[in-house]
Coordinates of C-alpha atoms and ligand atoms in Angstrom, one line a residue:
M1 CA -106.7 -10.6 58.1
K2 CA -109.9 -9.0 59.3
V3 CA -110.9 -5.6 58.6
Q4 CA -114.0 -3.5 58.7
V5 CA -114.0 -2.1 55.2
C6 CA -111.8 -3.6 52.5
I7 CA -111.0 -0.7 49.6
V8 CA -109.9 -1.9 46.2
G9 CA -108.0 0.6 44.4
G10 CA -105.2 3.5 45.8
G11 CA -106.3 6.3 43.5
P12 CA -107.7 9.5 45.3
S13 CA -111.1 8.1 45.6
G14 CA -109.7 5.1 47.8
L15 CA -107.1 6.5 49.4
L16 CA -109.4 9.8 50.6
L17 CA -112.4 7.3 51.8
S18 CA -109.5 5.2 53.6
Q19 CA -108.2 8.2 55.5
L20 CA -111.5 9.8 56.4
L21 CA -112.9 6.5 57.8
H22 CA -109.2 5.7 60.0
L23 CA -109.6 9.2 61.6
R24 CA -113.3 7.8 62.8
G25 CA -112.2 4.7 64.3
I26 CA -113.2 2.4 61.0
D27 CA -110.3 -0.1 60.3
T28 CA -110.0 -0.3 56.5
I29 CA -107.1 -1.6 54.0
V30 CA -106.3 -0.6 50.4
L31 CA -105.3 -2.9 47.8
E32 CA -103.7 -1.1 44.8
K33 CA -102.5 -3.2 41.9
Y34 CA -99.3 -1.0 41.2
S35 CA -96.4 0.7 43.0
R36 CA -96.9 4.1 44.5
E37 CA -94.4 5.5 41.8
H38 CA -96.6 4.1 39.2
V39 CA -99.9 5.6 40.5
L40 CA -98.2 8.9 41.1
S41 CA -96.6 9.1 37.6
R42 CA -100.1 9.5 36.1
I43 CA -100.8 13.2 35.2
R44 CA -104.9 13.7 35.4
A45 CA -107.0 16.3 36.9
G46 CA -106.0 19.7 37.8
V47 CA -109.1 21.6 39.1
L48 CA -110.9 20.8 42.6
E49 CA -114.2 21.8 43.7
H50 CA -114.8 23.5 46.9
G51 CA -116.3 20.4 48.0
F52 CA -113.5 18.2 47.4
A53 CA -111.1 20.5 49.1
R54 CA -113.6 20.6 52.1
L55 CA -113.1 16.8 52.3
M56 CA -109.3 16.9 52.1
R57 CA -109.3 19.1 55.2
E58 CA -111.6 16.9 57.0
A59 CA -109.1 14.2 56.1
Q60 CA -106.2 16.2 57.4
C61 CA -104.8 16.5 54.1
G62 CA -105.5 20.0 53.0
E63 CA -102.5 21.8 54.2
R64 CA -100.0 21.5 51.1
M65 CA -103.2 21.8 49.0
D66 CA -104.2 25.1 50.8
R67 CA -100.5 26.4 50.9
E68 CA -99.6 25.2 47.3
G69 CA -102.7 25.4 45.5
E70 CA -104.4 28.3 43.6
I71 CA -107.7 29.7 44.3
H72 CA -109.4 30.6 41.0
N73 CA -112.4 32.7 40.9
G74 CA -112.9 32.7 37.2
F75 CA -111.8 31.2 34.0
H76 CA -112.0 32.4 30.4
I77 CA -113.6 31.0 26.9
A78 CA -112.0 32.3 23.8
H79 CA -114.4 31.8 20.9
D80 CA -114.7 33.8 17.5
G81 CA -111.4 35.6 18.2
V82 CA -112.7 37.2 21.6
L83 CA -111.7 36.2 25.2
D84 CA -114.9 36.5 27.5
H85 CA -114.5 35.8 31.1
V86 CA -116.7 33.7 33.4
D87 CA -116.7 35.4 37.1
L88 CA -117.2 32.0 39.0
H89 CA -117.1 33.8 42.4
K90 CA -119.8 36.5 41.3
Y91 CA -121.9 33.7 39.7
S92 CA -122.0 31.1 42.2
G93 CA -122.8 33.2 45.0
G94 CA -119.1 33.7 46.1
N95 CA -117.7 30.0 45.5
S96 CA -114.4 29.4 43.8
V97 CA -112.1 26.3 42.7
I98 CA -108.8 25.4 43.7
V99 CA -106.2 24.5 40.9
Y100 CA -104.2 21.7 42.5
G101 CA -102.8 18.7 40.4
Q102 CA -104.7 15.3 41.3
T103 CA -100.7 13.7 41.3
E104 CA -100.0 16.1 44.5
L105 CA -103.4 15.4 46.0
T106 CA -102.8 11.9 45.7
R107 CA -99.4 12.0 47.2
D108 CA -100.6 14.0 50.2
L109 CA -103.2 11.4 50.7
Y110 CA -100.4 8.6 50.5
E111 CA -98.5 10.5 53.1
A112 CA -101.2 11.2 55.2
R113 CA -102.0 7.3 55.1
D114 CA -98.4 6.7 56.2
R115 CA -98.5 9.2 58.9
L116 CA -101.6 7.1 60.4
G117 CA -99.9 3.9 59.8
G118 CA -102.9 3.2 57.5
K119 CA -102.8 -0.4 55.6
V120 CA -102.1 0.3 52.0
V121 CA -101.0 -2.8 49.6
H122 CA -99.1 -1.9 46.8
N123 CA -98.6 -4.5 43.7
A124 CA -101.7 -6.4 45.1
E125 CA -101.9 -9.0 42.0
D126 CA -105.1 -10.8 41.0
V127 CA -107.5 -9.0 43.5
T128 CA -110.7 -10.9 43.6
L129 CA -114.1 -10.2 45.3
H130 CA -116.1 -12.9 47.0
E131 CA -119.6 -13.6 48.5
V132 CA -120.2 -9.8 48.4
K133 CA -124.2 -10.6 48.3
S134 CA -123.5 -12.5 51.9
D135 CA -123.2 -11.1 55.5
A136 CA -119.4 -12.0 55.2
P137 CA -117.6 -11.0 51.9
F138 CA -113.8 -11.3 51.3
V139 CA -111.4 -10.2 49.0
T140 CA -108.4 -11.9 47.9
Y141 CA -105.3 -11.2 46.3
R142 CA -101.6 -12.1 45.4
S143 CA -98.3 -10.7 47.0
G144 CA -95.1 -11.8 46.4
G145 CA -96.0 -15.4 45.6
E146 CA -98.4 -15.4 48.5
R147 CA -102.2 -15.8 48.3
V148 CA -103.8 -13.3 51.1
R149 CA -107.5 -13.4 52.5
V150 CA -109.1 -10.4 53.7
L151 CA -112.4 -10.9 55.6
C152 CA -114.1 -7.5 55.8
D153 CA -117.7 -6.2 56.8
F154 CA -118.0 -4.1 53.3
V155 CA -115.9 -4.0 50.1
V156 CA -115.7 -0.7 48.2
G157 CA -114.5 -0.7 44.5
A158 CA -112.5 2.6 44.4
D159 CA -110.5 0.7 41.3
G160 CA -111.1 2.8 38.4
F161 CA -113.0 2.0 34.9
H162 CA -110.8 -0.7 34.2
G163 CA -110.9 -2.3 37.6
V164 CA -112.4 -5.8 38.7
S165 CA -115.3 -4.5 41.2
R166 CA -117.4 -3.4 38.7
Q167 CA -117.1 -6.5 36.9
S168 CA -118.2 -8.6 40.1
I169 CA -121.5 -7.4 39.7
P170 CA -123.6 -9.8 37.3
K171 CA -124.2 -8.6 34.2
D172 CA -128.4 -9.1 34.5
V173 CA -128.1 -6.6 37.5
L174 CA -125.9 -3.8 36.1
R175 CA -126.9 -1.3 33.6
E176 CA -124.3 0.6 31.8
Y177 CA -124.7 3.8 29.9
E178 CA -121.8 4.9 27.6
K179 CA -121.1 8.0 25.1
I180 CA -118.0 7.7 23.3
Y181 CA -116.5 11.0 21.8
P182 CA -115.1 11.0 18.2
F183 CA -111.9 12.6 19.4
G184 CA -109.4 12.9 22.2
W185 CA -107.3 15.3 24.2
L186 CA -103.5 15.5 23.5
G187 CA -102.2 16.8 26.8
V188 CA -98.5 18.4 27.3
L189 CA -96.9 19.4 30.7
S190 CA -94.2 21.9 30.3
R191 CA -92.0 23.7 33.1
T192 CA -93.2 26.7 31.8
R193 CA -95.1 30.0 33.3
P194 CA -98.7 29.5 32.1
V195 CA -100.0 31.8 29.4
S196 CA -102.9 33.2 31.7
P197 CA -103.5 33.3 35.6
E198 CA -106.8 32.0 34.7
L199 CA -107.8 28.9 32.9
I200 CA -108.6 29.3 29.2
Y201 CA -111.0 27.0 27.1
V202 CA -110.8 27.9 23.6
K203 CA -113.6 26.8 20.8
H204 CA -111.8 26.9 17.5
E205 CA -112.8 26.0 13.8
R206 CA -109.4 23.7 14.1
G207 CA -110.8 22.2 17.4
F208 CA -110.7 22.5 21.1
A209 CA -108.0 23.6 23.2
L210 CA -107.1 24.4 27.0
C211 CA -104.7 26.3 28.8
S212 CA -104.2 25.2 32.2
M213 CA -101.5 24.9 35.0
R214 CA -100.2 23.2 37.7
S215 CA -98.2 26.1 39.3
Q216 CA -97.0 29.6 38.4
V217 CA -94.0 27.5 36.8
L218 CA -95.9 24.2 35.6
S219 CA -98.3 24.9 32.5
R220 CA -100.6 22.0 31.3
Y221 CA -102.0 22.5 27.9
Y222 CA -104.4 20.3 25.6
I223 CA -105.7 20.3 22.0
Q224 CA -108.5 18.2 20.5
V225 CA -106.9 15.7 18.2
P226 CA -108.6 12.7 16.2
L227 CA -108.7 9.3 17.9
T228 CA -106.4 7.8 15.6
D229 CA -103.6 10.1 16.9
K230 CA -100.8 8.9 19.0
P231 CA -98.7 10.9 21.2
K232 CA -95.5 10.0 19.0
D233 CA -97.2 11.7 16.0
W234 CA -96.8 15.2 17.7
A235 CA -93.6 16.5 18.2
D236 CA -93.3 19.5 20.5
D237 CA -93.2 22.1 18.1
A238 CA -95.8 20.6 16.1
F239 CA -97.9 21.0 19.3
W240 CA -97.0 24.4 20.2
A241 CA -97.7 25.6 16.7
E242 CA -101.3 24.1 16.8
L243 CA -102.0 25.4 20.0
R244 CA -101.1 29.1 19.0
R245 CA -103.2 28.5 15.7
R246 CA -106.1 28.1 18.1
L247 CA -105.5 30.7 20.7
P248 CA -106.7 34.3 20.2
Q249 CA -103.6 36.5 18.9
E250 CA -103.1 38.5 22.2
V251 CA -103.0 35.1 24.1
A252 CA -101.0 33.5 21.1
A253 CA -98.2 36.2 21.6
K254 CA -97.7 35.7 25.2
L255 CA -97.2 31.9 25.0
I256 CA -94.1 30.7 26.8
T257 CA -93.1 27.1 24.9
G258 CA -90.7 24.6 26.6
P259 CA -90.0 20.9 26.0
S260 CA -92.8 18.7 27.3
I261 CA -92.3 16.7 30.6
E262 CA -95.4 14.8 30.0
K263 CA -97.4 14.2 26.7
S264 CA -100.4 11.9 26.5
I265 CA -103.8 11.5 24.8
A266 CA -106.9 10.8 26.8
P267 CA -110.1 9.7 25.0
L268 CA -112.9 11.0 25.8
R269 CA -116.1 9.2 27.1
S270 CA -119.3 9.7 29.3
F271 CA -120.2 6.3 31.3
V272 CA -122.4 5.6 34.1
A273 CA -122.8 2.1 35.9
E274 CA -125.9 1.6 37.8
P275 CA -126.4 0.3 40.6
M276 CA -123.4 1.6 42.6
Q277 CA -123.7 -1.2 45.0
Y278 CA -124.5 -4.7 45.0
G279 CA -124.8 -6.6 48.3
R280 CA -121.9 -5.3 50.6
L281 CA -120.0 -3.9 47.7
F282 CA -120.2 -0.2 47.0
L283 CA -118.5 1.5 43.9
A284 CA -117.1 4.9 44.0
G285 CA -115.3 7.2 41.8
D286 CA -114.1 6.0 38.1
A287 CA -115.1 2.6 38.7
A288 CA -119.0 3.8 38.3
H289 CA -118.6 6.7 36.2
I290 CA -116.5 8.8 33.8
V291 CA -116.9 12.0 32.4
P292 CA -115.2 14.1 29.5
P293 CA -112.4 16.1 31.2
T294 CA -114.0 19.5 29.5
G295 CA -116.1 20.0 32.8
A296 CA -113.3 19.3 35.2
R297 CA -116.1 16.9 36.7
G298 CA -114.1 13.5 36.9
L299 CA -112.1 13.7 40.2
N300 CA -114.7 15.8 41.6
S301 CA -117.6 13.5 41.1
A302 CA -115.8 10.9 43.2
A303 CA -116.0 13.5 45.9
S304 CA -119.6 13.0 46.4
D305 CA -119.4 9.3 46.1
I306 CA -116.6 9.4 49.1
Y307 CA -118.6 11.8 51.2
Y308 CA -122.0 9.7 51.1
L309 CA -119.9 6.4 51.9
Y310 CA -117.9 7.8 54.6
H311 CA -121.2 9.3 56.6
A312 CA -123.0 6.0 55.7
L313 CA -120.4 3.9 57.1
I314 CA -120.3 5.9 60.3
A315 CA -124.1 5.7 60.9
H316 CA -123.8 1.9 60.4
Y317 CA -120.9 1.4 62.9
Q318 CA -121.6 4.2 65.4
K319 CA -125.7 4.1 65.4
G320 CA -126.4 0.8 63.9
D321 CA -128.1 3.0 61.1
D322 CA -128.0 1.3 57.4
S323 CA -130.1 4.0 55.8
G324 CA -127.3 5.7 54.3
L325 CA -125.9 2.3 52.8
E326 CA -129.3 1.3 51.5
G327 CA -129.7 4.7 49.9
Y328 CA -126.2 5.1 48.5
S329 CA -126.3 4.2 44.6
K330 CA -129.6 6.4 44.2
K331 CA -128.2 9.4 46.5
A332 CA -124.8 9.1 44.5
L333 CA -126.3 8.7 40.9
A334 CA -128.5 11.7 41.3
R335 CA -125.2 14.1 41.6
I336 CA -123.3 11.8 39.2
W337 CA -125.8 12.4 36.4
K338 CA -125.9 16.2 37.1
A339 CA -122.1 16.0 36.5
Q340 CA -122.7 13.8 33.6
R341 CA -125.2 16.5 32.2
F342 CA -122.6 19.4 32.7
S343 CA -119.6 17.4 31.4
W344 CA -121.7 16.8 28.2
W345 CA -122.8 20.3 27.8
M346 CA -119.3 21.6 28.1
T347 CA -118.1 19.1 25.6
M348 CA -120.9 20.2 23.0
L349 CA -120.2 23.6 23.5
L350 CA -116.5 23.7 22.8
H351 CA -115.6 20.9 20.3
R352 CA -115.5 20.5 17.0
F353 CA -117.5 17.3 15.9
P354 CA -116.2 15.7 12.7
D355 CA -119.7 14.5 11.6
R356 CA -121.2 17.8 12.5
L357 CA -124.1 19.7 10.3
P358 CA -124.2 23.3 9.3
Y359 CA -127.3 23.0 12.0
D360 CA -125.2 22.1 14.7
D361 CA -122.6 24.4 13.9
E362 CA -125.3 27.4 14.2
L363 CA -126.8 25.7 17.4
Q364 CA -123.3 25.6 18.9
Q365 CA -122.8 29.7 18.0
T366 CA -126.3 30.3 19.3
E367 CA -125.2 28.5 22.8
M368 CA -122.3 30.4 23.1
N369 CA -124.0 33.5 22.3
Y370 CA -126.9 32.7 24.8
L371 CA -124.4 32.1 27.4
F372 CA -122.5 35.4 27.4
S373 CA -125.8 37.3 26.9
S374 CA -127.5 36.0 29.8
E375 CA -126.5 36.0 33.7
T376 CA -128.8 33.0 34.4
A377 CA -126.9 31.2 31.7
L378 CA -123.5 32.3 33.4
R379 CA -125.0 31.4 37.2
L380 CA -126.1 27.9 35.6
L381 CA -122.5 27.3 34.4
A382 CA -120.8 28.8 37.4
E383 CA -122.7 26.9 39.9
N384 CA -122.0 23.4 38.1
Y385 CA -118.2 24.5 37.5
V386 CA -117.5 25.2 41.7
G387 CA -119.6 22.3 42.3
L388 CA -123.1 21.4 43.1
P389 CA -123.9 20.5 46.9
F390 CA -123.4 17.1 48.1
Ligands
FAS401 P1 -108.4 6.0 39.7 O1 -108.6 5.6 38.3 O2 -107.4 7.2 39.5 O3 -107.8 5.0 40.6 C1 -107.9 3.7 40.5 C2 -107.0 2.9 41.2 O4 -107.4 1.5 41.1 C3 -105.7 3.1 40.3 O5 -104.6 3.5 41.0 C4 -105.7 1.7 39.7 O6 -103.9 1.7 39.6 C5 -106.2 0.8 40.9 N1 -106.8 -0.8 40.5 C6 -107.2 -0.9 39.1 N2 -107.6 -2.1 39.0 C7 -107.3 -2.6 40.0 C8 -107.3 -4.1 40.5 N3 -107.8 -5.0 39.8 N4 -106.8 -4.2 42.0 C9 -106.4 -3.1 42.6 N5 -106.3 -1.7 42.3 C10 -106.9 -1.6 41.1 N6 -110.3 14.2 35.9 C11 -110.4 15.4 35.5 O7 -111.4 16.2 36.5 N7 -109.7 16.6 34.9 C12 -108.9 16.1 33.8 O8 -108.2 16.6 33.3 C13 -108.6 14.6 33.9 N8 -107.9 13.9 33.0 C14 -107.8 12.3 33.1 C15 -106.8 11.9 32.1 C16 -107.0 10.5 32.2 C17 -105.9 9.7 31.2 C18 -107.7 9.4 32.7 C19 -107.7 8.1 32.7 C20 -108.6 10.4 33.8 C21 -108.7 11.6 33.8 N9 -109.5 12.2 34.9 C22 -109.3 13.6 34.8 C23 -110.5 11.8 35.5 C24 -109.7 11.3 36.8 O9 -108.9 12.3 37.4 C25 -110.4 10.4 37.7 O10 -112.0 11.1 37.8 C26 -110.0 10.2 38.8 O11 -108.5 9.7 38.7 C27 -110.9 9.1 39.9 O12 -110.2 8.6 41.0 P2 -110.4 7.3 41.3 O13 -111.9 6.6 41.3 O14 -109.5 7.1 42.5 O15 -110.0 6.3 39.9
PHB402 C1 -106.3 20.3 33.8 O1 -105.8 21.1 34.6 O2 -105.8 18.9 33.5 C2 -107.6 20.3 33.6 C3 -108.1 21.6 34.1 C4 -109.7 21.5 33.5 C5 -110.4 20.9 32.8 C6 -109.7 19.6 32.4 C7 -108.3 19.5 32.8 O3 -111.6 20.8 32.5

């Protein structure tokens, strides 16, 4: 089999790029390790930058997002018993975010690929990249016991943090930067009315919490827990009681609880792999970078990778111009590191670090007081949260 672009990974990054390229006449295949049901069973991101939303519309996948997603013009930060509002619309110069779950977004992308007859292979086992430094790379995989070879012009590694693509770059070429945070997020999904129409981020002496949602009948809540905790350690009642302890009283009084329909713990890490390209292999999304979810930059960081790769591949095929491909890693990393900075800043601002010093507590309190005493600080927060330009 021969395609122009072979994409490893059928998550949002791989699917969005495949859809965008297909609409511009560029032939792709997506190789996904798991079944579609398995991919769609994962509960992940909830907030989309306006740039990501624009790309979804350009990919002809934005209709349900625009119909069912919620425009949010702000969020709250609860700290020291008060609830302060961050007016994103005012401080970002009129921008906002869309609250729309990654699960539904990925479903929309799969359905769009089906409508266009896009090639998406599920349960692709033992995907292996070959000759990525040559002009004729190829990818092999096993499906139903048969070994398949995909000849291609380019390989895009959109296979997430645990994928094979990053591993295909030689260790003496790859530089990896990592920061592991000493806690995780215990997340619960419940068919309950959200406690607030906007998100509430909580800084509390017992630990961070977040009140989010997927719709007006589906709530998503998180609490900071030690890395040693397991979901089974947290019965629903214990979770709700701990969440209540961390919320301001007027919010806790309105909390509607219910059975968890999903409960998981995500460890928090920051990670960047450089360069994001090697020969004719290009990394995108979690395959190249990870952020703690505090700043809702995870899925949104993938958006600019996809945007840059999409335009670079069009320029290659339609104008014979390779400047976008040659400059991809440098351009993508410039925006990635800004997302890393913002995610680190939000994480440092809102979490309770087990090894903190009294000095750290004072600094954290000062950062919070400065944020809500300075329109400049609020503008800095807002422009990053709604999404920096591509
Ligand atoms: P993904 O990991 O989503 O997709 C990669 C795909 O490649 C997967 O489907 C995988 O099965 C496949 N794959 C892996 N290895 C392969 C192989 N060898 N061959 C073929 N396919 C292979 N972001 C936020 O903004 N907010 C959040 O609250 C949030 N919560 C998260 C919770 C968890 C537990 C995790 C892991 C991430 C979370 N994220 C969050 C970040 C997340 O949303 C990612 O940024 C987003 O999934 C990135 O999408 P992709 O780059 O497509 O990677
Ligand atoms: C979510 O709804 O899952 C969510 C929202 C905002 C974040 C992280 C997660 O910063």
